[in-house]
Tab-separated table of C-alpha atoms in Angstrom:
chain	number	residue	atom	x	y	z
W	1	UNK	CA	-46.739	-21.845	-17.660
W	2	UNK	CA	-45.811	-23.012	-14.905
W	3	UNK	CA	-43.215	-22.162	-11.913
W	4	UNK	CA	-40.765	-24.747	-12.789
W	5	UNK	CA	-40.799	-24.085	-17.088
W	6	UNK	CA	-40.838	-20.638	-15.595
W	7	UNK	CA	-37.582	-21.090	-14.003
W	8	UNK	CA	-35.903	-23.334	-16.783
W	9	UNK	CA	-37.057	-20.730	-19.410
W	10	UNK	CA	-35.159	-18.041	-17.377
W	11	UNK	CA	-31.900	-19.779	-16.485
W	12	UNK	CA	-31.863	-20.878	-20.630
W	13	UNK	CA	-31.774	-17.360	-21.232
W	14	UNK	CA	-29.479	-16.121	-18.602
W	15	UNK	CA	-26.854	-19.196	-19.990
W	16	UNK	CA	-27.158	-17.627	-23.907
W	17	UNK	CA	-26.810	-14.379	-22.577
W	18	UNK	CA	-23.669	-15.611	-20.721
W	19	UNK	CA	-21.913	-16.202	-23.671
W	20	UNK	CA	-23.335	-13.694	-26.205
W	21	UNK	CA	-20.423	-12.064	-27.873
W	22	UNK	CA	-20.850	-8.557	-28.121
W	23	UNK	CA	-21.704	-7.071	-31.296
W	24	UNK	CA	-19.372	-5.688	-33.499
W	25	UNK	CA	-21.103	-2.371	-34.022
W	26	UNK	CA	-21.900	-1.853	-30.117
W	27	UNK	CA	-19.019	-0.337	-28.793
W	28	UNK	CA	-16.315	-1.569	-26.202
W	29	UNK	CA	-18.123	-5.085	-24.479
W	30	UNK	CA	-20.001	-4.497	-21.406
W	31	UNK	CA	-20.676	-6.842	-18.105
W	32	UNK	CA	-24.219	-8.116	-18.452
W	33	UNK	CA	-26.608	-7.054	-15.326
W	34	UNK	CA	-23.093	-6.016	-13.483
W	35	UNK	CA	-25.196	-4.838	-10.618
W	36	UNK	CA	-27.341	-7.876	-10.099
W	37	UNK	CA	-30.710	-5.972	-10.710
W	38	UNK	CA	-32.231	-8.400	-12.986
W	39	UNK	CA	-31.204	-11.646	-10.176
W	40	UNK	CA	-28.620	-13.043	-11.809
W	41	UNK	CA	-29.269	-13.569	-15.353
W	42	UNK	CA	-26.638	-13.530	-17.729
W	43	UNK	CA	-24.206	-15.164	-15.175
W	44	UNK	CA	-23.753	-18.629	-15.005
W	45	UNK	CA	-22.747	-20.240	-11.433
W	46	UNK	CA	-21.252	-23.235	-10.697
W	47	UNK	CA	-21.284	-24.707	-6.794
W	48	UNK	CA	-21.284	-27.121	-4.777
W	49	UNK	CA	-24.606	-28.424	-3.419
W	50	UNK	CA	-24.017	-26.827	-0.104
W	51	UNK	CA	-23.873	-23.046	-1.334
W	52	UNK	CA	-26.431	-21.070	-1.715
W	53	UNK	CA	-25.289	-18.008	-4.739
W	54	UNK	CA	-28.161	-15.684	-5.282
W	55	UNK	CA	-29.107	-11.841	-6.074
W	56	UNK	CA	-30.122	-10.908	-2.886
W	57	UNK	CA	-31.919	-7.215	-1.189
W	58	UNK	CA	-29.235	-4.405	-0.499
W	59	UNK	CA	-26.423	-3.410	-2.365
W	60	UNK	CA	-23.938	-1.316	-3.495
W	61	UNK	CA	-25.550	1.078	-4.842
W	62	UNK	CA	-28.646	-0.359	-6.472
W	63	UNK	CA	-31.706	-2.593	-4.818
W	64	UNK	CA	-29.533	-5.846	-5.050
W	65	UNK	CA	-26.404	-7.464	-4.757
W	66	UNK	CA	-24.834	-11.308	-5.129
W	67	UNK	CA	-24.437	-13.227	-2.553
W	68	UNK	CA	-22.540	-16.560	-1.949
W	69	UNK	CA	-23.103	-18.078	1.170
W	70	UNK	CA	-23.115	-21.686	3.430
W	71	UNK	CA	-23.907	-22.883	6.804
W	72	UNK	CA	-21.310	-25.549	5.777
W	73	UNK	CA	-18.156	-25.860	3.703
W	74	UNK	CA	-18.795	-24.667	0.382
W	75	UNK	CA	-17.121	-23.175	-3.249
W	76	UNK	CA	-18.616	-21.759	-5.737
W	77	UNK	CA	-18.324	-19.337	-8.335
W	78	UNK	CA	-20.084	-17.025	-10.755
W	79	UNK	CA	-18.923	-16.379	-14.239
W	80	UNK	CA	-19.571	-14.535	-17.186
W	81	UNK	CA	-17.164	-14.645	-20.654
W	82	UNK	CA	-17.055	-11.470	-22.002
W	83	UNK	CA	-16.217	-11.728	-26.346
W	84	UNK	CA	-15.450	-9.459	-29.074
W	85	UNK	CA	-12.499	-7.962	-27.377
W	86	UNK	CA	-9.709	-6.141	-28.881
W	87	UNK	CA	-6.346	-7.653	-27.470
W	88	UNK	CA	-4.941	-5.197	-24.821
W	89	UNK	CA	-5.193	-5.011	-21.298
W	90	UNK	CA	-8.489	-5.304	-19.586
W	91	UNK	CA	-9.716	-4.350	-16.260
W	92	UNK	CA	-12.155	-5.795	-14.086
W	93	UNK	CA	-13.525	-3.670	-10.739
W	94	UNK	CA	-16.258	-5.145	-8.351
W	95	UNK	CA	-17.495	-3.689	-5.139
W	96	UNK	CA	-16.880	-6.153	-2.277
W	97	UNK	CA	-17.186	-7.379	1.242
W	98	UNK	CA	-16.546	-10.268	3.149
W	99	UNK	CA	-15.915	-11.773	6.467
W	100	UNK	CA	-12.694	-13.584	6.482
W	101	UNK	CA	-9.904	-12.872	4.553
W	102	UNK	CA	-8.351	-14.902	1.530
W	103	UNK	CA	-11.790	-17.137	1.167
W	104	UNK	CA	-13.096	-14.808	-1.881
W	105	UNK	CA	-11.926	-12.916	-4.987
W	106	UNK	CA	-12.612	-11.547	-8.299
W	107	UNK	CA	-10.097	-13.529	-11.244
W	108	UNK	CA	-10.094	-12.986	-15.178
W	109	UNK	CA	-9.725	-15.910	-16.715
W	110	UNK	CA	-9.209	-17.649	-19.809
W	111	UNK	CA	-8.186	-14.473	-21.548
W	112	UNK	CA	-5.185	-15.872	-23.661
W	113	UNK	CA	-2.516	-14.716	-20.669
W	114	UNK	CA	-2.145	-16.570	-17.175
W	115	UNK	CA	-5.201	-16.281	-15.057
W	116	UNK	CA	-5.360	-13.067	-12.477
W	117	UNK	CA	-7.032	-12.500	-9.453
W	118	UNK	CA	-7.860	-10.049	-6.311
W	119	UNK	CA	-8.641	-11.336	-3.529
W	120	UNK	CA	-11.728	-9.419	-1.383
W	121	UNK	CA	-10.574	-7.973	2.064
W	122	UNK	CA	-12.199	-8.651	5.363
W	123	UNK	CA	-14.338	-6.030	5.452
W	124	UNK	CA	-17.313	-7.146	7.109
W	125	UNK	CA	-20.287	-4.492	6.714
W	126	UNK	CA	-17.811	-2.334	4.764
W	127	UNK	CA	-17.742	-2.063	1.084
W	128	UNK	CA	-14.749	-1.752	-0.676
W	129	UNK	CA	-14.035	-1.575	-4.676
W	130	UNK	CA	-11.070	-3.856	-5.763
W	131	UNK	CA	-9.741	-4.441	-9.003
W	132	UNK	CA	-7.563	-6.888	-11.275
W	133	UNK	CA	-5.758	-6.495	-14.533
W	134	UNK	CA	-5.236	-8.995	-17.509
W	135	UNK	CA	-3.970	-9.080	-21.191
W	136	UNK	CA	-6.696	-10.226	-23.457
W	137	UNK	CA	-4.924	-11.952	-26.458
W	138	UNK	CA	-7.643	-14.341	-27.551
W	139	UNK	CA	-11.009	-12.374	-28.166
W	140	UNK	CA	-12.934	-12.909	-25.023
W	141	UNK	CA	-12.533	-13.220	-21.208
W	142	UNK	CA	-14.154	-15.182	-18.280
W	143	UNK	CA	-15.005	-12.527	-15.102
W	144	UNK	CA	-14.614	-14.745	-12.044
W	145	UNK	CA	-16.641	-13.695	-8.840
W	146	UNK	CA	-15.278	-16.591	-6.358
W	147	UNK	CA	-15.770	-18.260	-3.035
W	148	UNK	CA	-14.072	-21.186	-1.087
W	149	UNK	CA	-15.286	-20.974	2.318
W	150	UNK	CA	-15.045	-22.880	5.791
W	151	UNK	CA	-18.825	-23.447	7.435
W	152	UNK	CA	-20.688	-20.110	7.711
W	153	UNK	CA	-18.744	-18.205	5.153
W	154	UNK	CA	-20.239	-16.071	2.801
W	155	UNK	CA	-19.145	-13.311	0.435
W	156	UNK	CA	-21.178	-10.212	-1.604
W	157	UNK	CA	-20.071	-8.649	-5.069
W	158	UNK	CA	-22.298	-6.058	-6.800
W	159	UNK	CA	-21.463	-3.367	-9.562
W	160	UNK	CA	-19.298	-5.263	-11.605
W	161	UNK	CA	-17.387	-3.453	-14.587
W	162	UNK	CA	-15.106	-4.563	-16.830
W	163	UNK	CA	-13.265	-2.032	-19.223
W	164	UNK	CA	-9.725	-1.591	-21.151
W	165	UNK	CA	-7.039	-0.341	-19.477
W	166	UNK	CA	-4.760	-0.966	-16.549
W	167	UNK	CA	-4.957	-1.055	-12.555
W	168	UNK	CA	-1.728	-1.885	-11.723
W	169	UNK	CA	0.783	-0.946	-8.974
W	170	UNK	CA	4.610	0.897	-9.915
W	171	UNK	CA	5.939	0.646	-6.450
W	172	UNK	CA	6.235	-1.962	-4.426
W	173	UNK	CA	8.860	-1.012	-2.007
W	174	UNK	CA	10.701	-1.868	1.256
W	175	UNK	CA	11.926	0.484	3.841
W	176	UNK	CA	15.181	-0.975	4.863
W	177	UNK	CA	16.739	2.027	6.704
W	178	UNK	CA	17.765	-0.491	9.869
W	179	UNK	CA	19.544	-2.665	7.643
W	180	UNK	CA	23.470	-1.480	7.734
W	181	UNK	CA	23.066	-1.384	11.902
W	182	UNK	CA	21.581	-4.616	12.066
W	183	UNK	CA	24.309	-6.125	9.218
W	184	UNK	CA	26.806	-4.399	11.777
W	185	UNK	CA	25.925	-6.645	14.742
W	186	UNK	CA	25.716	-9.883	13.031
W	187	UNK	CA	22.219	-9.464	12.050
W	188	UNK	CA	21.582	-12.349	9.466
W	189	UNK	CA	19.013	-12.890	6.713
W	190	UNK	CA	17.837	-16.354	4.902
W	191	UNK	CA	15.579	-17.212	2.262
W	192	UNK	CA	12.251	-19.528	3.458
W	193	UNK	CA	14.014	-22.513	1.960
W	194	UNK	CA	16.850	-21.522	5.183
W	195	UNK	CA	19.781	-20.356	2.437
W	196	UNK	CA	21.761	-17.303	3.791
W	197	UNK	CA	21.517	-14.152	1.240
W	198	UNK	CA	21.545	-10.121	1.253
W	199	UNK	CA	18.368	-9.065	2.490
W	200	UNK	CA	18.113	-6.909	-0.367
W	201	UNK	CA	18.055	-9.365	-2.340
W	202	UNK	CA	15.881	-11.491	-1.015
W	203	UNK	CA	13.209	-8.898	-1.073
W	204	UNK	CA	14.121	-8.190	-4.851
W	205	UNK	CA	13.635	-12.006	-5.646
W	206	UNK	CA	10.215	-11.862	-3.995
W	207	UNK	CA	8.979	-8.664	-5.806
W	208	UNK	CA	9.829	-5.864	-3.900
W	209	UNK	CA	11.092	-3.155	-6.929
W	210	UNK	CA	11.882	0.380	-4.496
W	211	UNK	CA	13.634	0.737	-1.346
W	212	UNK	CA	13.091	3.821	1.395
W	213	UNK	CA	15.897	5.383	3.020
W	214	UNK	CA	15.639	7.879	6.079
W	215	UNK	CA	17.984	10.469	6.689
W	216	UNK	CA	18.799	11.951	9.471
W	217	UNK	CA	21.682	15.489	10.071
W	218	UNK	CA	23.937	14.243	12.777
W	219	UNK	CA	22.272	11.045	14.077
W	220	UNK	CA	24.342	10.208	17.669
W	221	UNK	CA	25.037	6.238	16.753
W	222	UNK	CA	26.534	7.373	12.866
W	223	UNK	CA	23.656	5.524	10.741
W	224	UNK	CA	20.732	6.412	8.906
W	225	UNK	CA	23.273	9.170	8.236
W	226	UNK	CA	24.504	10.437	4.001
W	227	UNK	CA	27.249	7.887	4.439
W	228	UNK	CA	25.331	5.325	5.006
W	229	UNK	CA	22.635	6.587	2.461
W	230	UNK	CA	24.789	6.626	-0.267
W	231	UNK	CA	26.574	3.460	0.256
W	232	UNK	CA	22.584	1.971	0.250
W	233	UNK	CA	21.910	3.482	-2.306
W	234	UNK	CA	24.659	1.716	-4.151
W	235	UNK	CA	22.871	-1.395	-3.408
W	236	UNK	CA	19.382	-0.567	-4.345
W	237	UNK	CA	21.166	0.528	-7.523
W	238	UNK	CA	22.551	-2.427	-7.885
W	239	UNK	CA	19.383	-4.562	-8.213
W	240	UNK	CA	17.884	-1.640	-10.678
W	241	UNK	CA	15.594	-1.429	-7.719
W	242	UNK	CA	14.172	2.483	-7.386
W	243	UNK	CA	15.379	4.435	-4.846
W	244	UNK	CA	12.639	6.706	-2.116
W	245	UNK	CA	14.701	9.382	0.335
W	246	UNK	CA	13.364	10.339	3.106
W	247	UNK	CA	14.503	13.368	4.626
W	248	UNK	CA	13.184	13.506	8.511
W	249	UNK	CA	15.542	16.470	8.869
W	250	UNK	CA	16.861	15.671	12.895
W	251	UNK	CA	18.849	13.904	14.691
W	252	UNK	CA	16.647	10.978	15.226
W	253	UNK	CA	13.046	10.203	14.789
W	254	UNK	CA	10.417	12.476	13.416
W	255	UNK	CA	6.921	11.853	13.404
W	256	UNK	CA	3.640	13.379	14.089
W	257	UNK	CA	4.500	13.627	17.634
W	258	UNK	CA	7.970	14.575	17.524
W	259	UNK	CA	9.686	16.954	14.918
W	260	UNK	CA	12.775	18.247	16.631
W	261	UNK	CA	15.464	20.407	14.987
W	262	UNK	CA	19.147	19.008	14.560
W	263	UNK	CA	21.234	20.235	17.121
W	264	UNK	CA	23.240	22.291	14.499
W	265	UNK	CA	20.264	24.420	13.727
W	266	UNK	CA	18.799	25.056	16.786
W	267	UNK	CA	19.752	28.321	17.128
W	268	UNK	CA	19.237	29.714	14.032
W	269	UNK	CA	16.507	32.265	12.631
W	270	UNK	CA	13.508	30.945	10.184
W	271	UNK	CA	15.413	32.709	7.095
W	272	UNK	CA	18.737	30.647	7.926
W	273	UNK	CA	16.394	27.596	8.575
W	274	UNK	CA	15.461	27.327	4.973
W	275	UNK	CA	18.490	27.865	3.835
W	276	UNK	CA	19.958	24.650	5.754
W	277	UNK	CA	17.392	22.734	5.074
W	278	UNK	CA	17.830	23.480	1.369
W	279	UNK	CA	21.466	22.980	1.594
W	280	UNK	CA	20.887	19.509	3.906
W	281	UNK	CA	18.403	18.388	0.790
W	282	UNK	CA	21.006	19.436	-2.104
W	283	UNK	CA	23.948	17.878	-0.249
W	284	UNK	CA	22.855	14.854	0.414
W	285	UNK	CA	20.773	14.336	-2.983
W	286	UNK	CA	23.609	16.128	-5.052
W	287	UNK	CA	26.368	13.282	-3.994
W	288	UNK	CA	23.630	10.372	-5.092
W	289	UNK	CA	23.241	12.134	-8.726
W	290	UNK	CA	27.439	12.443	-8.315
W	291	UNK	CA	27.758	8.737	-7.764
W	292	UNK	CA	25.745	7.414	-10.363
W	293	UNK	CA	22.491	6.574	-8.005
W	294	UNK	CA	20.065	9.812	-8.136
W	295	UNK	CA	16.816	9.385	-6.110
W	296	UNK	CA	13.628	8.576	-7.636
W	297	UNK	CA	11.290	9.889	-5.095
W	298	UNK	CA	12.466	12.271	-2.231
W	299	UNK	CA	10.132	13.311	1.084
W	300	UNK	CA	10.313	16.000	2.368
W	301	UNK	CA	9.815	15.572	6.100
W	302	UNK	CA	8.228	12.332	7.538
W	303	UNK	CA	4.633	11.719	8.754
W	304	UNK	CA	4.137	16.163	8.798
W	305	UNK	CA	0.704	16.225	10.145
W	306	UNK	CA	2.045	19.177	12.947
W	307	UNK	CA	4.860	20.645	10.413
W	308	UNK	CA	8.576	20.338	10.987
W	309	UNK	CA	11.462	22.061	12.919
W	310	UNK	CA	9.369	23.154	15.370
W	311	UNK	CA	8.652	25.559	16.408
W	312	UNK	CA	8.881	27.919	13.579
W	313	UNK	CA	7.808	24.656	11.294
W	314	UNK	CA	4.396	23.396	13.137
W	315	UNK	CA	1.350	23.677	10.734
W	316	UNK	CA	-0.365	25.897	12.950
W	317	UNK	CA	1.994	28.440	11.198
W	318	UNK	CA	1.195	27.207	7.837
W	319	UNK	CA	2.582	30.052	5.719
W	320	UNK	CA	5.727	29.331	7.117
W	321	UNK	CA	5.610	25.303	7.078
W	322	UNK	CA	5.006	25.832	3.474
W	323	UNK	CA	8.168	28.400	2.691
W	324	UNK	CA	10.376	25.354	4.392
W	325	UNK	CA	8.956	22.878	2.382
W	326	UNK	CA	9.253	24.417	-0.437
W	327	UNK	CA	12.662	25.288	0.228
W	328	UNK	CA	12.894	21.430	0.117
W	329	UNK	CA	10.915	21.209	-2.974
W	330	UNK	CA	13.345	23.345	-4.830
W	331	UNK	CA	16.460	21.383	-3.695
W	332	UNK	CA	15.306	18.168	-5.098
W	333	UNK	CA	14.340	20.066	-8.417
W	334	UNK	CA	17.841	21.580	-8.339
W	335	UNK	CA	19.430	18.336	-8.425
W	336	UNK	CA	17.095	16.331	-10.884
W	337	UNK	CA	14.222	17.926	-12.154
W	338	UNK	CA	12.756	13.859	-12.422
W	339	UNK	CA	13.062	13.117	-8.866
W	340	UNK	CA	9.171	12.981	-7.828
W	341	UNK	CA	8.548	15.188	-4.271
W	342	UNK	CA	6.429	13.411	-1.660
W	343	UNK	CA	4.799	15.027	1.159
W	344	UNK	CA	4.582	12.197	3.769
W	345	UNK	CA	0.946	12.783	6.301
W	346	UNK	CA	0.036	9.945	8.623
W	347	UNK	CA	-3.568	8.487	9.621
W	348	UNK	CA	-4.648	7.027	5.876
W	349	UNK	CA	-8.075	6.867	7.384
W	350	UNK	CA	-8.475	10.146	8.456
W	351	UNK	CA	-10.113	12.355	5.166
W	352	UNK	CA	-10.800	14.782	7.783
W	353	UNK	CA	-6.849	15.953	8.287
W	354	UNK	CA	-5.834	14.887	4.797
W	355	UNK	CA	-8.537	17.478	3.642
W	356	UNK	CA	-7.354	20.025	6.230
W	357	UNK	CA	-3.832	19.376	5.828
W	358	UNK	CA	-3.461	19.339	1.394
W	359	UNK	CA	-6.419	22.243	1.716
W	360	UNK	CA	-3.756	24.347	3.498
W	361	UNK	CA	-0.796	23.556	1.544
W	362	UNK	CA	-2.947	24.471	-1.559
W	363	UNK	CA	-3.842	27.811	-0.310
W	364	UNK	CA	-0.283	28.436	0.791
W	365	UNK	CA	1.514	27.459	-2.682
W	366	UNK	CA	3.020	24.451	-1.619
W	367	UNK	CA	4.839	22.194	-4.585
W	368	UNK	CA	5.098	18.540	-4.702
W	369	UNK	CA	4.554	15.679	-6.889
W	370	UNK	CA	2.630	12.805	-4.700
W	371	UNK	CA	0.702	12.544	-1.888
W	372	UNK	CA	2.236	10.443	0.696
W	373	UNK	CA	0.352	8.387	3.537
W	374	UNK	CA	1.099	6.191	6.457
W	375	UNK	CA	-1.731	3.330	6.696
W	376	UNK	CA	-1.154	1.325	9.753
W	377	UNK	CA	-4.643	-0.884	9.878
W	378	UNK	CA	-4.271	-0.932	14.168
W	379	UNK	CA	-4.190	2.382	14.461
W	380	UNK	CA	-5.464	4.958	11.492
W	381	UNK	CA	-9.129	3.421	11.102
W	382	UNK	CA	-10.818	0.837	9.074
W	383	UNK	CA	-10.182	-0.279	5.412
W	384	UNK	CA	-13.060	1.294	4.421
W	385	UNK	CA	-12.380	4.562	5.764
W	386	UNK	CA	-8.448	4.327	4.368
W	387	UNK	CA	-9.827	3.548	0.841
W	388	UNK	CA	-12.475	6.342	0.937
W	389	UNK	CA	-9.384	8.995	1.906
W	390	UNK	CA	-7.105	7.887	-0.746
W	391	UNK	CA	-9.621	7.339	-3.241
W	392	UNK	CA	-10.569	11.490	-2.805
W	393	UNK	CA	-7.647	12.976	-2.182
W	394	UNK	CA	-6.514	11.471	-5.108
W	395	UNK	CA	-8.831	12.801	-7.263
W	396	UNK	CA	-9.512	16.207	-4.918
W	397	UNK	CA	-5.861	17.203	-5.435
W	398	UNK	CA	-5.293	15.662	-8.824
W	399	UNK	CA	-2.164	13.209	-7.784
W	400	UNK	CA	-0.891	9.707	-7.094
W	401	UNK	CA	-1.380	8.309	-3.713
W	402	UNK	CA	1.578	6.279	-2.235
W	403	UNK	CA	1.236	4.785	0.925
W	404	UNK	CA	4.780	5.279	2.393
W	405	UNK	CA	4.784	3.450	5.368
W	406	UNK	CA	2.297	0.311	6.583
W	407	UNK	CA	3.102	-2.959	8.151
W	408	UNK	CA	1.144	-5.921	10.135
W	409	UNK	CA	2.333	-8.320	12.989
W	410	UNK	CA	2.958	-11.688	11.866
W	411	UNK	CA	2.996	-12.998	15.753
W	412	UNK	CA	2.243	-11.555	19.314
W	413	UNK	CA	5.386	-13.383	20.680
W	414	UNK	CA	8.444	-11.382	21.756
W	415	UNK	CA	11.924	-11.814	20.820
W	416	UNK	CA	13.693	-9.999	22.831
W	417	UNK	CA	13.654	-8.215	26.285
W	418	UNK	CA	11.447	-4.961	25.373
W	419	UNK	CA	7.808	-5.322	24.810
W	420	UNK	CA	6.334	-4.910	20.997
W	421	UNK	CA	4.667	-2.262	20.147
W	422	UNK	CA	1.738	-4.188	18.780
W	423	UNK	CA	0.827	-7.401	21.500
W	424	UNK	CA	-2.547	-8.154	20.126
W	425	UNK	CA	-3.083	-11.640	18.863
W	426	UNK	CA	-6.144	-9.724	16.388
W	427	UNK	CA	-4.905	-6.480	16.276
W	428	UNK	CA	-7.730	-5.762	13.435
W	429	UNK	CA	-10.726	-7.704	12.872
W	430	UNK	CA	-10.278	-11.017	10.977
W	431	UNK	CA	-6.412	-10.633	10.627
W	432	UNK	CA	-4.509	-12.527	13.420
W	433	UNK	CA	-1.183	-11.476	13.886
W	434	UNK	CA	-0.239	-14.995	12.047
W	435	UNK	CA	1.900	-15.628	9.006
W	436	UNK	CA	-1.327	-15.947	7.086
W	437	UNK	CA	-2.803	-12.385	8.718
W	438	UNK	CA	0.175	-10.309	8.019
W	439	UNK	CA	-0.291	-12.149	4.621
W	440	UNK	CA	-2.864	-11.115	3.858
W	441	UNK	CA	-2.946	-7.870	5.373
W	442	UNK	CA	-0.260	-6.728	3.361
W	443	UNK	CA	-2.001	-8.035	0.402
W	444	UNK	CA	-4.922	-6.460	1.110
W	445	UNK	CA	-3.649	-3.011	1.324
W	446	UNK	CA	-2.107	-3.262	-1.680
W	447	UNK	CA	-4.893	-3.957	-3.292
W	448	UNK	CA	-6.753	-1.061	-2.374
W	449	UNK	CA	-4.211	1.322	-3.759
W	450	UNK	CA	-4.236	-0.632	-6.952
W	451	UNK	CA	-7.824	0.343	-7.339
W	452	UNK	CA	-7.806	4.013	-6.675
W	453	UNK	CA	-9.307	5.419	-9.975
W	454	UNK	CA	-7.371	6.760	-12.727
W	455	UNK	CA	-4.484	4.961	-12.079
W	456	UNK	CA	-3.121	7.315	-9.290
W	457	UNK	CA	-2.431	4.674	-7.070
W	458	UNK	CA	1.583	4.073	-7.015
W	459	UNK	CA	1.809	1.395	-4.751
W	460	UNK	CA	2.812	0.866	-1.229
W	461	UNK	CA	6.111	0.537	1.177
W	462	UNK	CA	6.722	-1.671	3.933
W	463	UNK	CA	8.020	-0.550	6.718
W	464	UNK	CA	11.143	-2.226	8.231
W	465	UNK	CA	10.579	-5.421	7.130
W	466	UNK	CA	14.478	-6.279	8.325
W	467	UNK	CA	14.429	-5.031	11.712
W	468	UNK	CA	14.423	-8.114	13.224
W	469	UNK	CA	15.413	-8.587	16.859
W	470	UNK	CA	19.554	-8.044	17.038
W	471	UNK	CA	21.446	-6.733	19.696
W	472	UNK	CA	23.033	-3.797	19.203
W	473	UNK	CA	20.218	-2.333	16.967
W	474	UNK	CA	17.295	-1.363	19.309
W	475	UNK	CA	14.757	1.543	18.819
W	476	UNK	CA	17.037	4.006	20.975
W	477	UNK	CA	19.984	5.105	18.737
W	478	UNK	CA	21.688	7.048	21.739
W	479	UNK	CA	20.939	3.547	23.690
W	480	UNK	CA	22.860	0.772	22.299
W	481	UNK	CA	21.063	-2.009	24.976
W	482	UNK	CA	18.199	-0.983	23.953
W	483	UNK	CA	15.564	-2.988	22.439
W	484	UNK	CA	13.285	-3.445	19.414
W	485	UNK	CA	9.665	-3.036	19.741
W	486	UNK	CA	9.184	-4.550	15.829
W	487	UNK	CA	10.535	-7.400	14.931
W	488	UNK	CA	6.865	-9.169	15.033
W	489	UNK	CA	6.362	-7.089	12.081
W	490	UNK	CA	9.381	-7.569	10.089
W	491	UNK	CA	9.345	-9.941	6.899
W	492	UNK	CA	11.943	-12.610	8.509
W	493	UNK	CA	10.965	-14.693	11.181
W	494	UNK	CA	12.177	-15.375	14.695
W	495	UNK	CA	14.819	-17.835	12.623
W	496	UNK	CA	15.771	-15.354	10.496
W	497	UNK	CA	13.416	-16.744	7.275
W	498	UNK	CA	11.798	-15.044	5.143
W	499	UNK	CA	8.241	-14.843	5.790
W	500	UNK	CA	4.941	-15.989	3.410
W	501	UNK	CA	4.205	-12.162	3.366
W	502	UNK	CA	7.033	-11.505	1.684
W	503	UNK	CA	4.920	-12.913	-1.459
W	504	UNK	CA	2.324	-9.635	-1.651
W	505	UNK	CA	5.269	-8.218	-3.650
W	506	UNK	CA	4.692	-9.670	-6.382
W	507	UNK	CA	1.275	-7.772	-6.549
W	508	UNK	CA	0.413	-6.783	-10.237
């Protein structure tokens, strides 16, 4: 047989395999040649004349991968229909990489429900795994691997798997702690079309289903205290949203670089510190419960890499830190045993830190329900390092993972006299500080959390999406004239309108 006839025969075989229904006695239907070790056998491809679609050497695990690429702008789709399916939810997973955000995707189509897709994050040379879930109601479903790219675009896919089950987020949240102060100082919030509305209602309408609120003990400006948390909680619960309460155990900001005791606690010895922490935690949460707004989750400390309540609670004294954390845990459970306790550590791409911290917590008997993570991509490592870490800690400790803080800028321009914290035009490679870049990064962080195996990726909280540049609502609670270094990472633009990135809250 000559080479032309052989190629035609192989193509015909591939077409037949791609639409072959699963045998009734063969168990759950599976993807044919999901690792592309047999070239593109079992798959069908449609592509423009400029596109090159082929199996190439250098797979994620095996010898080969699927590559879609071209020197000029192109569109390509490689697909396979799996049939013989029982009705129910199914999830497509794949390892992927590409050089440009928002050009490539994996999707489930023609399943009897609206098509669903997950975009491929722009990870460059790093392999990432992503997932998409769909409900099958017609006995078959089409797996689609697609790219719609500009000149020089490319995408790679490997280890494609399709199986019953869901990979969906249960928390798509927003930390709106600064909102009451913004509103009191004249802050205005508009829908994307320009209609003035309650910022919480705008976020909720976009798909946000959780709100995170921080608590300070005796703040100098009177905000982020018990009274304001109670008032905000009523608004949150009236919208049917979940409530995450974030105890800082300080009078002002607490984070990895500062965990200063509240002024009222500075003279207490260790035993009395534990009592004060328990009493404060119980008091706030019990007041929330009494007004019918019981917290759904609670952070015992904020970004506690180096502990809480320095010096007694530093992580270098982990046994003492454990005692303080367990006092907070007990206070939470004494108010409501259904409330989940989160332990929150920053540097989401630093697996060594997380292993050390949570191994130490286990060795010292610390009790908790959820691992909280901060991941700011311009500070905390690559998307690949982030994914490797959260996948590892979810499996290692058998706990769900919540991204308690994340954000990204939509511009590098300023909107008040204080220089912004992030000023780069491209804080992370291939994600410019633009509206499109912000949208893609928030969406792709959610996709990485969605893909955590065994359903242990709870979701993510966008940090301070309502903290716009409003005079009087600055960084320093002790200085009313201080500016805001965060306004270019809010989800409301400098015209006060909701930004496109808010649409990521609709992520499945």
